[in-house]
Structures are given as C-alpha cells and as structure tokens.
Coordinates of C-alpha atoms in Angstrom, one line a residue:
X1 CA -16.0 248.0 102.8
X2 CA -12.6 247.7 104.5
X3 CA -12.2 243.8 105.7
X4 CA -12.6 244.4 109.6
X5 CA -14.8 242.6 112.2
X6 CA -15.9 244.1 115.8
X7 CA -15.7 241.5 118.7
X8 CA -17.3 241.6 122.1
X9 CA -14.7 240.0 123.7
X10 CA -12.7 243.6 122.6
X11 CA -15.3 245.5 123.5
X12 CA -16.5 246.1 120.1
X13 CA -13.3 247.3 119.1
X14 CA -12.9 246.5 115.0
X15 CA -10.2 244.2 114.2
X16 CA -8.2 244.0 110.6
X17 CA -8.9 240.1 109.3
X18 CA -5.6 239.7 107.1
X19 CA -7.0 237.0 105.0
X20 CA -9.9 239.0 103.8
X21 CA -9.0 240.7 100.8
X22 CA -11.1 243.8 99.4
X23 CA -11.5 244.3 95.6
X24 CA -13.0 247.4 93.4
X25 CA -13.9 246.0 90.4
X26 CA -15.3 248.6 87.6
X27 CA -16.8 251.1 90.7
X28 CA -18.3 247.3 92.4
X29 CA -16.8 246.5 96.1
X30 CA -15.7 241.9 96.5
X31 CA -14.5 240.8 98.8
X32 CA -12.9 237.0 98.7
X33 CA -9.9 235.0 100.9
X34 CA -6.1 235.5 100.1
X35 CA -6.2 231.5 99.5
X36 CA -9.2 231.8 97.1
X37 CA -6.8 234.5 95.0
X38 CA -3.7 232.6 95.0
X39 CA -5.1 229.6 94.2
X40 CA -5.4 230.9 90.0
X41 CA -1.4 230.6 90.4
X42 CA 1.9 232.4 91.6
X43 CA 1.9 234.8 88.2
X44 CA -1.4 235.6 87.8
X45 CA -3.4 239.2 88.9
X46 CA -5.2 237.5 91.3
X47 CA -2.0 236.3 92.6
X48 CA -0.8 240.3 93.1
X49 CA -4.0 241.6 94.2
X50 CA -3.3 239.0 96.9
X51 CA 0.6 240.4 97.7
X52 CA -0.6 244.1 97.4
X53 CA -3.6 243.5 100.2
X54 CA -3.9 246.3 102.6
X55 CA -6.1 247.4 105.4
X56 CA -6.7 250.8 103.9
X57 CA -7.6 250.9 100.6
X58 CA -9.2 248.7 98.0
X59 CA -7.1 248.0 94.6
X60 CA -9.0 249.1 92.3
X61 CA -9.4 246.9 88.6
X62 CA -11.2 248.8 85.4
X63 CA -13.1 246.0 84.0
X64 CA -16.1 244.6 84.0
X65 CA -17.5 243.8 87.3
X66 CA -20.4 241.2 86.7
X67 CA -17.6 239.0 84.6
X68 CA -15.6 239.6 87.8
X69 CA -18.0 237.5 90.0
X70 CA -18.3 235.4 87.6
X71 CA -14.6 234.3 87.4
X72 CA -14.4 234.7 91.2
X73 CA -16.7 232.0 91.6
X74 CA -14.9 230.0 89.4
X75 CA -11.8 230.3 91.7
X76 CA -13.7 229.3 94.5
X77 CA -15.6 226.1 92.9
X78 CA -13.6 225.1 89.7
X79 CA -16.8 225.5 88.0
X80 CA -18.6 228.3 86.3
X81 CA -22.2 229.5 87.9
X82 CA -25.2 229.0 85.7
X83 CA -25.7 232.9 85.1
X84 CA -22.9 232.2 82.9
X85 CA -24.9 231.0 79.9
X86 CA -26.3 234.6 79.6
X87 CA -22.7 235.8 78.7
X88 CA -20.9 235.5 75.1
X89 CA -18.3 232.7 75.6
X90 CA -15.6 235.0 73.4
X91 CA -15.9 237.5 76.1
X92 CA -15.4 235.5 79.4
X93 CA -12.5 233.8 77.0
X94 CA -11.0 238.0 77.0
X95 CA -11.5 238.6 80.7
X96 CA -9.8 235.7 81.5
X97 CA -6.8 236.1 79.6
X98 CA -6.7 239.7 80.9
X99 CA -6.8 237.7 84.6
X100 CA -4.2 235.0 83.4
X101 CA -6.9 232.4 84.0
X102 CA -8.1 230.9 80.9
X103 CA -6.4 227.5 81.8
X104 CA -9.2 227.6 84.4
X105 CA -12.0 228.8 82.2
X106 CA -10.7 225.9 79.4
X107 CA -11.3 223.1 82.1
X108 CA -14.7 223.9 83.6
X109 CA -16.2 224.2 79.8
X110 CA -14.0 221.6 78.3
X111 CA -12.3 219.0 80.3
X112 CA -12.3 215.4 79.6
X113 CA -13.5 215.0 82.8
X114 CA -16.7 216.6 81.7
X115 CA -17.5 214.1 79.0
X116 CA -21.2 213.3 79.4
X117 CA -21.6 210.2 76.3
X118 CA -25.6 209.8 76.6
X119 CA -26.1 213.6 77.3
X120 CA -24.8 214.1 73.6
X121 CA -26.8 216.2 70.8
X122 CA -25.7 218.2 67.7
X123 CA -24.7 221.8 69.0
X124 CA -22.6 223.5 66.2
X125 CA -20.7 223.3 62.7
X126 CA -17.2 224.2 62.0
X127 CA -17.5 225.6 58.1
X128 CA -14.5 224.6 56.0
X129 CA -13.4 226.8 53.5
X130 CA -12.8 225.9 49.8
X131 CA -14.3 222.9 47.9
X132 CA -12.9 220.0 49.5
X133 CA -14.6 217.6 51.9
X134 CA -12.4 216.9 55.3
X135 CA -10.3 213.8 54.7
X136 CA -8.9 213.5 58.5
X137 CA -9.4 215.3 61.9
X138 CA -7.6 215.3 65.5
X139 CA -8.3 216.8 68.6
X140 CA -6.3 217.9 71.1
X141 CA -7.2 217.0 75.2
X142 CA -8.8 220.1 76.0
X143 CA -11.2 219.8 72.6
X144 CA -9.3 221.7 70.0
X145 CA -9.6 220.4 66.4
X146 CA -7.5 220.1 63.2
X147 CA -9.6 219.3 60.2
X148 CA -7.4 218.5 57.2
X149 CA -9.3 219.1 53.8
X150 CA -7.3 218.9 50.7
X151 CA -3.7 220.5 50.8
X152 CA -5.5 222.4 53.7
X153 CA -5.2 221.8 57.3
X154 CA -7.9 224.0 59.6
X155 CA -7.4 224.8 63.1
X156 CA -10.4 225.6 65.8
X157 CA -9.4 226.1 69.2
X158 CA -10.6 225.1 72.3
X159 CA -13.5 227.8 72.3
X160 CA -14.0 226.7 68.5
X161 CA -15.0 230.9 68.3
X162 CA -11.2 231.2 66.4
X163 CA -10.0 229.6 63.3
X164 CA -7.0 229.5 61.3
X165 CA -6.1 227.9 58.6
X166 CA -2.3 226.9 56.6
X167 CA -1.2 225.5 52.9
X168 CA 0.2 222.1 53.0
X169 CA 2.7 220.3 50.2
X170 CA 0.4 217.5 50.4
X171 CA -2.2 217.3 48.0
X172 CA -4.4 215.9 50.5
X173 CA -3.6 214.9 54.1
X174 CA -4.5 211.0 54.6
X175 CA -2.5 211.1 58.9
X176 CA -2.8 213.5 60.8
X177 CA -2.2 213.6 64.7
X178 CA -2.3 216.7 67.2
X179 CA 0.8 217.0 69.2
X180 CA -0.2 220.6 70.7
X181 CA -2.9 223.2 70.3
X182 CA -0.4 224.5 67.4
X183 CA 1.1 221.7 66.3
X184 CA 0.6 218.5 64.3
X185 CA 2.6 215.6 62.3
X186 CA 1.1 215.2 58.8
X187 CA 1.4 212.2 56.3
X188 CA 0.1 211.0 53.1
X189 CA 0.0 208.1 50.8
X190 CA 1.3 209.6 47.7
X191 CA 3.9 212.5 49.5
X192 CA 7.4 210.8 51.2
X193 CA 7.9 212.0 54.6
X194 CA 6.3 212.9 57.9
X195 CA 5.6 216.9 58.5
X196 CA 5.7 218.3 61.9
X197 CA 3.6 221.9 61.1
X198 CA 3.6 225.0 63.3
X199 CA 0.1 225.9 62.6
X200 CA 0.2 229.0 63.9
X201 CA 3.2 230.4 61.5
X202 CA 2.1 228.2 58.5
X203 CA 5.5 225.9 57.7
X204 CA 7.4 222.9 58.3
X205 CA 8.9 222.9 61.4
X206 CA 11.1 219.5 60.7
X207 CA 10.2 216.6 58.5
X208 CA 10.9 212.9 59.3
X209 CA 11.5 210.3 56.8
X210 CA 12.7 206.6 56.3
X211 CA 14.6 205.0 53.9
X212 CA 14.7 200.8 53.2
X213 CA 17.7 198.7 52.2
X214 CA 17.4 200.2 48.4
X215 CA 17.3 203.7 49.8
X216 CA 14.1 204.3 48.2
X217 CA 11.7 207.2 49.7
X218 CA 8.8 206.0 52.0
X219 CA 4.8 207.5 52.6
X220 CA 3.5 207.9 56.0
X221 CA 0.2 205.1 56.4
X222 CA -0.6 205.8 60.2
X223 CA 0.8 208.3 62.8
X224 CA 0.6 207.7 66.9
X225 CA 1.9 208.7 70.0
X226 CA 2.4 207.7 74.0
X227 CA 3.0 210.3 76.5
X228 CA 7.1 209.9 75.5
X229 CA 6.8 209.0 71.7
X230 CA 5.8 209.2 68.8
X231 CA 5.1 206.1 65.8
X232 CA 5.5 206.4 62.7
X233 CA 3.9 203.8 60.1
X234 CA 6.2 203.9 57.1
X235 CA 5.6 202.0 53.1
X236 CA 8.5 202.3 51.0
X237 CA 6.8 203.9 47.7
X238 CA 8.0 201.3 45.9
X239 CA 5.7 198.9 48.1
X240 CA 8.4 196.3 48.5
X241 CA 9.0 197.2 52.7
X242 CA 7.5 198.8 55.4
X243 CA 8.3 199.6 59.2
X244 CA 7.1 200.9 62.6
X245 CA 9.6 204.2 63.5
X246 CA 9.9 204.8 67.0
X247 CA 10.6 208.7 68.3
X248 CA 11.4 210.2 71.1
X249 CA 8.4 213.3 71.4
X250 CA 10.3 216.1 72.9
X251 CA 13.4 215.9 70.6
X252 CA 11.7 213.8 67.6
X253 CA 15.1 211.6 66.9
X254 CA 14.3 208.3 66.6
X255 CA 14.3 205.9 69.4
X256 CA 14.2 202.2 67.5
X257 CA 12.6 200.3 64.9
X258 CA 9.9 197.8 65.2
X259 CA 7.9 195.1 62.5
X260 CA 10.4 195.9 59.8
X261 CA 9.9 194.5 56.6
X262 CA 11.1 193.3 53.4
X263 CA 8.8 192.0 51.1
X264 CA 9.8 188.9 48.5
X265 CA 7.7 188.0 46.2
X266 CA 3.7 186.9 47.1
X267 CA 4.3 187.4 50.8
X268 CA 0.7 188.7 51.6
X269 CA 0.9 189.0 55.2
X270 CA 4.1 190.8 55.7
X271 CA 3.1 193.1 53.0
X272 CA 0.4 194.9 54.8
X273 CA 1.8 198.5 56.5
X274 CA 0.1 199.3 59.9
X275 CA -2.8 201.9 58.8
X276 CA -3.6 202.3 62.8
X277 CA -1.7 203.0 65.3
X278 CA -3.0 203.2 69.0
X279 CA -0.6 203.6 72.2
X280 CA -2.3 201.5 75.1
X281 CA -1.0 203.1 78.5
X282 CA -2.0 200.5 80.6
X283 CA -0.3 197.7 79.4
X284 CA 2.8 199.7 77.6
X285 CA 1.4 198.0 74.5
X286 CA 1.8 199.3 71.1
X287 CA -1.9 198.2 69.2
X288 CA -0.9 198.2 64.9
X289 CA -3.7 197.2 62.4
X290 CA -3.4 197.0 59.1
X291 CA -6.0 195.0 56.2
X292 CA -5.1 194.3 52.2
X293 CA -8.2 194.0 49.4
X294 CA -7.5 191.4 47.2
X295 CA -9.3 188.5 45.1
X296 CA -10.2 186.4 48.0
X297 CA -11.0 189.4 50.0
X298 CA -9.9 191.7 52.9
X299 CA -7.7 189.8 55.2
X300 CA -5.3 191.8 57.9
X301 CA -3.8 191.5 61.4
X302 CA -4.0 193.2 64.7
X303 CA -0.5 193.3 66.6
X304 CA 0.2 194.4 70.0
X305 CA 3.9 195.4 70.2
X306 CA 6.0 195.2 73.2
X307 CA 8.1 198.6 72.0
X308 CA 11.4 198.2 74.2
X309 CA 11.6 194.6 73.1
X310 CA 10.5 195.0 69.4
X311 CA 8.6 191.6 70.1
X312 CA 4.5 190.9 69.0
X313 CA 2.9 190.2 72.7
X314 CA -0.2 189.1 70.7
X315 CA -1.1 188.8 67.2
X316 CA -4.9 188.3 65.2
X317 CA -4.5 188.1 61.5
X318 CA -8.4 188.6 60.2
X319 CA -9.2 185.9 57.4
X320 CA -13.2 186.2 57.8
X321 CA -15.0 189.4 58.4
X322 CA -12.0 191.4 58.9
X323 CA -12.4 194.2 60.3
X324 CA -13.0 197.5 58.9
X325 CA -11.6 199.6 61.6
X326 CA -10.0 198.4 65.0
X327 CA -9.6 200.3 68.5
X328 CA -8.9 199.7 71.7
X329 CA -10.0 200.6 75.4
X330 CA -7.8 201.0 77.8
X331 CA -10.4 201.3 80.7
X332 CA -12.3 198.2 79.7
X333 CA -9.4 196.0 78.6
X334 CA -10.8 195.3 75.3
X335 CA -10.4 195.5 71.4
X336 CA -13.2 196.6 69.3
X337 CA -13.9 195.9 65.6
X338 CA -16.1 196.6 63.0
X339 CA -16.8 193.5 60.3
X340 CA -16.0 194.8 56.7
X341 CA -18.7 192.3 55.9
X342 CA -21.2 192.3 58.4
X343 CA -21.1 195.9 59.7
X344 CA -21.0 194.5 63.3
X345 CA -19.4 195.4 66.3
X346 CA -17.1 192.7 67.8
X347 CA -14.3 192.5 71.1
X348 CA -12.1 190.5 72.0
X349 CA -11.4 190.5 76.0
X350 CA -7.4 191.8 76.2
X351 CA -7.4 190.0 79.7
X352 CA -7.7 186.8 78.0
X353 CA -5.1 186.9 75.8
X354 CA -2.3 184.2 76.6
X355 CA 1.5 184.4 76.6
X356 CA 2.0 182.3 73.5
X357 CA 0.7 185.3 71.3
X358 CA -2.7 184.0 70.6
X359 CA -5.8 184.7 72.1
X360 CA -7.4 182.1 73.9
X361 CA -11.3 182.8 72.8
X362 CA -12.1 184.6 68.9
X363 CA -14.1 187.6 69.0
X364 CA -17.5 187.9 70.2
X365 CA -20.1 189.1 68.1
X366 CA -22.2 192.5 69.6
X367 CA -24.8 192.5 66.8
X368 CA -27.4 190.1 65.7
X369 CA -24.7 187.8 64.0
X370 CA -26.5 188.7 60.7
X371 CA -24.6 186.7 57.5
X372 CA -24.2 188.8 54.3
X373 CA -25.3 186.0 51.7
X374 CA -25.6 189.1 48.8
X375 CA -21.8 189.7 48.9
X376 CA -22.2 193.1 49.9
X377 CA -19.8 194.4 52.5
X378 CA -22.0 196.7 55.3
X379 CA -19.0 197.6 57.1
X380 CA -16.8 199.4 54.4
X381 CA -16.0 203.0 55.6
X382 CA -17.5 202.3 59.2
X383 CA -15.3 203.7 62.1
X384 CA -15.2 202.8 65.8
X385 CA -13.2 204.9 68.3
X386 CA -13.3 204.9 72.7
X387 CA -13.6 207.3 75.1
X388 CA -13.4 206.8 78.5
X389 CA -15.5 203.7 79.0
X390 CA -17.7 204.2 76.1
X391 CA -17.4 202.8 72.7
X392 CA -18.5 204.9 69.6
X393 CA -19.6 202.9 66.2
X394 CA -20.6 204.7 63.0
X395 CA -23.1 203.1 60.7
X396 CA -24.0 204.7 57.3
X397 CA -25.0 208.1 58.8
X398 CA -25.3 207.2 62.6
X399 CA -23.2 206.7 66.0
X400 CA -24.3 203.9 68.1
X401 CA -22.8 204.0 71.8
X402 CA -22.2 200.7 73.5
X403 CA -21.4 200.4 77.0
X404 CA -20.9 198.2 79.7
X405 CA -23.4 197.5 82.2
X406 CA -23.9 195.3 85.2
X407 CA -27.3 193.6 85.4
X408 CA -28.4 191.6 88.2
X409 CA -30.1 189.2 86.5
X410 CA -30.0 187.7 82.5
X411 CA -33.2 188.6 81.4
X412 CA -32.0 191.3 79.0
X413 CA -33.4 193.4 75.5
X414 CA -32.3 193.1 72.3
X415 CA -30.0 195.7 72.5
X416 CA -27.9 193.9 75.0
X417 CA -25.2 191.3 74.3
X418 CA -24.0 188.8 76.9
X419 CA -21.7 186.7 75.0
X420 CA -18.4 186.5 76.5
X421 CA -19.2 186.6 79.8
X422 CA -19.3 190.4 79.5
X423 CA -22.2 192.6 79.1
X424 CA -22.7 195.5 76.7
X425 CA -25.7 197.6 75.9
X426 CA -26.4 199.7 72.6
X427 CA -27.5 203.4 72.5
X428 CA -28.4 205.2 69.6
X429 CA -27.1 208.6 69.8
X430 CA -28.5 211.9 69.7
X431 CA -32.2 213.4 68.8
X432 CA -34.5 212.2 65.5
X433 CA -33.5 215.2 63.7
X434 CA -29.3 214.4 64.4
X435 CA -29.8 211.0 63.0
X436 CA -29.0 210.0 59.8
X437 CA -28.1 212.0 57.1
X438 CA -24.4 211.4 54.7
X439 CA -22.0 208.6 55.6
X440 CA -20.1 209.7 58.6
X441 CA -16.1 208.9 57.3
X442 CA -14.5 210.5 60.8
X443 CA -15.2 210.6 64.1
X444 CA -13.3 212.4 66.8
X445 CA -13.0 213.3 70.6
X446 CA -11.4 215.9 72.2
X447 CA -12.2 218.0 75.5
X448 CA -15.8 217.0 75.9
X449 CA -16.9 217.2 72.8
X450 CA -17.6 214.4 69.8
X451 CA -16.4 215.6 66.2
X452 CA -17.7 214.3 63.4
X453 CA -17.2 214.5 59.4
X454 CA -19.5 213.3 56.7
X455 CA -18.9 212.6 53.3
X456 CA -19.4 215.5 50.4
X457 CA -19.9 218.1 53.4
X458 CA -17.7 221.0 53.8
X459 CA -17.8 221.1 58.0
X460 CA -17.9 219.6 61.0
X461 CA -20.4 218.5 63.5
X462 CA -19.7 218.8 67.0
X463 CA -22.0 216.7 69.9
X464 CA -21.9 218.1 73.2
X465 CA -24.1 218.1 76.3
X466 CA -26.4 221.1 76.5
X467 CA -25.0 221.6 80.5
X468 CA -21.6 222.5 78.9
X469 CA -22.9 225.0 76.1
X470 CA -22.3 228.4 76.3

C-alpha cells in the first residue's frame, strides 16, 4: 500500500509520510524507513530504492521475497531473525551479494564479536584433497581459513560453502599467515624466501628474502604482523645467522632490522631463530620465542622487542621445562606456556615485569605441578593460543579452556589455580563424543569459529556455537 496516513486534525485528509518507503518484492508489498535502507551504505540497492522513493508507485525487485524480510530485518537489527536457520546459508550468501550486503550478512554469522568460548562443540569438517595431512593453518578476522597441506595451500571462505585450492614451490609449507581473504605470506624450513600468494589467481605475487654478511640464502622460521607490518623470522641456511625483518604491510619494503645475529662457534643462545612471532597491540611489543633440542635438553627464550628501538624490553631464556609453545594475551596482560616436560600450562603476569629486562616473579604453574621422574616429555607437540580473554591448551587429542574468574572467597576446586595472585579456572571443551581422538598439531581462530588439525587426518574440524549455525 502507498505510504500515506489520514489525520483528524486534517479532517481525515491522507497525507504522504516521505520517510516511508514502499517495496514490491517478488509480487510481496514492505514497507521500511528511508534511514533503515541507507543504512546498508551509499552504493548499495537499498541505498537507490531509497533515492528513487515515490508517492505513487512501488519499485518493484524480482527476487525472492521471504529472503527479502529476512535481510530487511537484518538492516534494522544487525542481526539475522531465527526463521533464518530454515534457509540454506549459500543462498542468503547470493541474495546478499545481489543486495551489496554480504559485509552485513558476514558479521551477524561470523564476527569476532560473536565468539561464544564455552558454547563451543564440533559442527563441520573441511576435507583436504590429496594425501597429505595439514602442516599449518590461518584464519582471517571474519573466520576464513587457509589450510596448507604439502606443496598445497587450501582456501575456505568465510561461509566455508567455497573452496579453492593453488600449487606452491614449497614442498611443504612450515609459516603461513593470512594477510587478506586472498592472500597469504608462506615460508618454509628447507625453501629460501618469503611468498606473498594471490590465492585466488594461483602465483607469487612478490617474494621477500634476506641475505647475511656471506650473502648466503635464508629460510623463513616464523611469520607475523601488526596492523602496519609485517615480521619476518629469517635462518641463514647455512645456520651460522639469523634475524627479525621488519616490513612495512601496504608496500612490503622493509622497515628495519631487529635481533640480528651472527653465530661463532658454540654460541647456544644466540643460535636459536624466533619460531613465533606475536604482535602485542597494547604495549607496541614485539613477543619472539624460539627453543633448541640438544644433549642437555630443550632450552629457549621469550623476547619482547621494542620494534622502533630494536631494544629487548624483557627477556626469559627457558633452562627447565621450557616451553613447548608460548602466546600471549593482550586483554589479560599475560604470557602463557606450555612445559615441554610437564605438559602444563604456565603465565607469567606481563604487568609485573620490571624495566631492567627481567621479570620480577618466574612463572606460575596452572596444573597440579606434576614432576616427570620417567623422562618422558608430556608437552612435545602441545599448542596454546588466546582469544579474547580465553586461553586455549591442546593436550594429546583435547582443548582445555582456562579463564579468568573472580571469586569472592578462596575456597576453590581443583580445577582452579590461585597462585599468583590471579585466578584461573579450567574447562574441558566440547561434548564426550568431540573429545579425544588423534593428537591435535594446530589450533586456530578466526571469525567465531575454533579450527583445528589432527595428526594423519586429511581435514579440519571447526567448533562453533550451535546459536551461530546455519
């Protein structure tokens, strides 16, 4: 019906309302604001429908009217309704494209911001072609995944409904970051270089190397970024140097240098490369971790880098249960470890850490402090990653979520450490029948999903929350 209204005070007398626009949609009358329609953007359909409004006639749009309301209401609330989950996902993706609002659509389903950590289960794998098991993944914010298995790297997007996948020169891909939905840097340990690939054409867009004081080639051992740059952990392949190469993200010329160096003979320490690189945005910190296997054991470091200064703020080298992977969290202020030994999950509090580059307390144990008197080493192949304010450690073939909590009192279970003067609880993830299972050997987050990888298998797992499934 046309968008008029009758008032008493005008005897009756119907009135145009300018800010009511009328839509035919597929032989089905909506009617919706002008600020509802230009909200989806200045170059979208909506955005025309709006500038074309008229009094006597309603524009009329040949598709499908009950997706119509459906995206309607996501204009109006930012969020899809619950009549949603009857529709396919692949063709709410098509109507809005058609509408030039899949942006929109992309962050009601999967937005960071929709992350729900104990709401987690098992929804869906990604089968890899070919015969090799994934050796890396990375996601991109909105929850597209790269899966790199053998000289293959696989893409999903955001819907995870389309897949593509390109040839590498690498034999198999040991770094691999996303920079975009359709492109990503690549490294390995045996292959000089760093790749930037356009996944969707299939080739090397540019390739970054660096070269030591004997000019020798160098292999990529970890790849980061910032919101600016990009860092580059580089070995020379004859083993005898290694550096931290700083670049600018956009333009991908290097910016500077940092922990360069050159090895003479036994030098242990200054012999390990960074293997992990993590970008901490709220204290402009560069975290860079790297561990050695000898005789004695696995000994390493954790660095935090002061990039525009080149300087170590703080510095951990990792003579007894060193750890078998390192992150850090931002939102909590704290670095997490895994002991190669122990299997445990450790932090250290980054607010206490003291100018002189040491920290002023050692890491505090979340586990039950359990010695390995067998020599065994539990924590070999474990991960740990964050997200948001949760952290994610894999043991053999299952995640266990800790978290921070606030208790009023110190009566707690046995899940719950309170050393440190901070509080964390444990959560096993997921239902009986997702636990367990192969060694997990990555773990992932993008969007609001959890990706995982487990050794021998040929896909991925993705965990999401059954009120974001489609």
């Amino acid at each position: 019906m046309p968008p008029f209204v009758s008032s008493e005070a005008d005897g009756g007398v119907l009135k145009w309302q300018p800010n009511i626009v009328t839509i035919d949609v597929g032989g089905q009358l909506f009617q919706t604001t002008k600020q509802t329609l230009t909200s989806a953007g200045p170059k979208t359909f909506f955005s025309k429908i709006a500038e074309a409004s008229s009094p006597y006639y309603a524009p009329f749009v040949d598709r499908d009217p009950e997706i119509f309301s459906l995206l309607l209401s996501l204009l109006r609330t930012g969020n899809l309704p619950s009549k949603a989950k009857s529709f396919d996902l692949q063709d709410l993706i098509l109507e809005s494209q058609f509408y030039g609002i899949e942006n929109l659509l992309v962050n009601s389903l999967s937005s960071p911001s929709n992350f729900e950590p104990f709401n987690l289960h098992k929804s869906l794998l990604l089968p890899l072609n070919g015969r090799d098991s994934p050796s890396t993944i990375a996601t991109t914010r909105y929850g597209s995944v790269h899966v790199a298995h053998g000289s293959k790297i696989t893409t999903f997007d955001w819907s995870l409904r389309r897949k593509s996948t390109i040839l590498t020169h690498f034999t198999a891909v040991d770094s691999l970051l996303a920079l975009s939905p359709s492109l990503a840097a690549a490294g390995a340990t045996d292959f000089s270089g760093l790749q930037i690939l356009d996944l969707n054409k299939g080739h090397v867009r540019e390739t970054l190397t660096w070269e030591n004081v004997t000019r020798s080639g160098s292999t990529v051992q970890a790849i980061g970024s910032s919101r600016e740059e990009l860092f580059v952990s580089f070995e020379s392949s004859r083993r005898n140097s290694n550096t931290i190469v700083v670049y600018d993200l956009q333009s991908l010329k290097p910016v500077t240098e940092i922990g360069h160096n050159e090895i003479y003979g036994a030098d242990i320490d200054s012999a390990i490369p960074a293997t992990k690189l993590q970008w901490v945005e709220g204290y402009n910190l560069l975290m860079a971790s790297g561990s050695h296997s000898g005789p004695s054991g696995v000994s390493g470091n954790v660095r935090l880098w002061d990039v525009r200064s080149g300087n170590v703020v703080w510095e951990l080298p990792e003579k007894v249960d060193c750890f078998a992977d390192v992150a850090v969290s931002d939102p909590l202020s704290v670095i997490f470890k895994v002991g190669v030994n122990s299997g445990e999950a450790f932090y250290i509090d980054l607010r206490n850490l003291s100018s002189g580059g040491n920290t002023s307390n050692t890491w505090v144990c979340l586990g039950d402090k359990r010695k390995v008197t067998n020599g065994k080493k539990e924590g070999i192949g474990c991960k740990v990653e964050t997200q948001g304010n949760q952290v994610f450690c894999t043991k053999g073939g299952d995640v266990e979520l800790w978290s921070e909590v606030v208790m009023g009192n110190k009566k707690v279970g046995e899940s719950v450490s309170v050393e440190g003067g901070r509080i964390f609880k444990k959560n096993l993830m997921g239902r009986v029948q997702d636990m367990g299972g192969a060694k997990i050997t990555n773990l992932a987050f993008g969007g609001s999903r959890m990706f995982l990888t487990k050794r021998d298998q040929h896909f991925v797992e993705v965990w999401q929350s059954s009120s974001r499934e489609l």
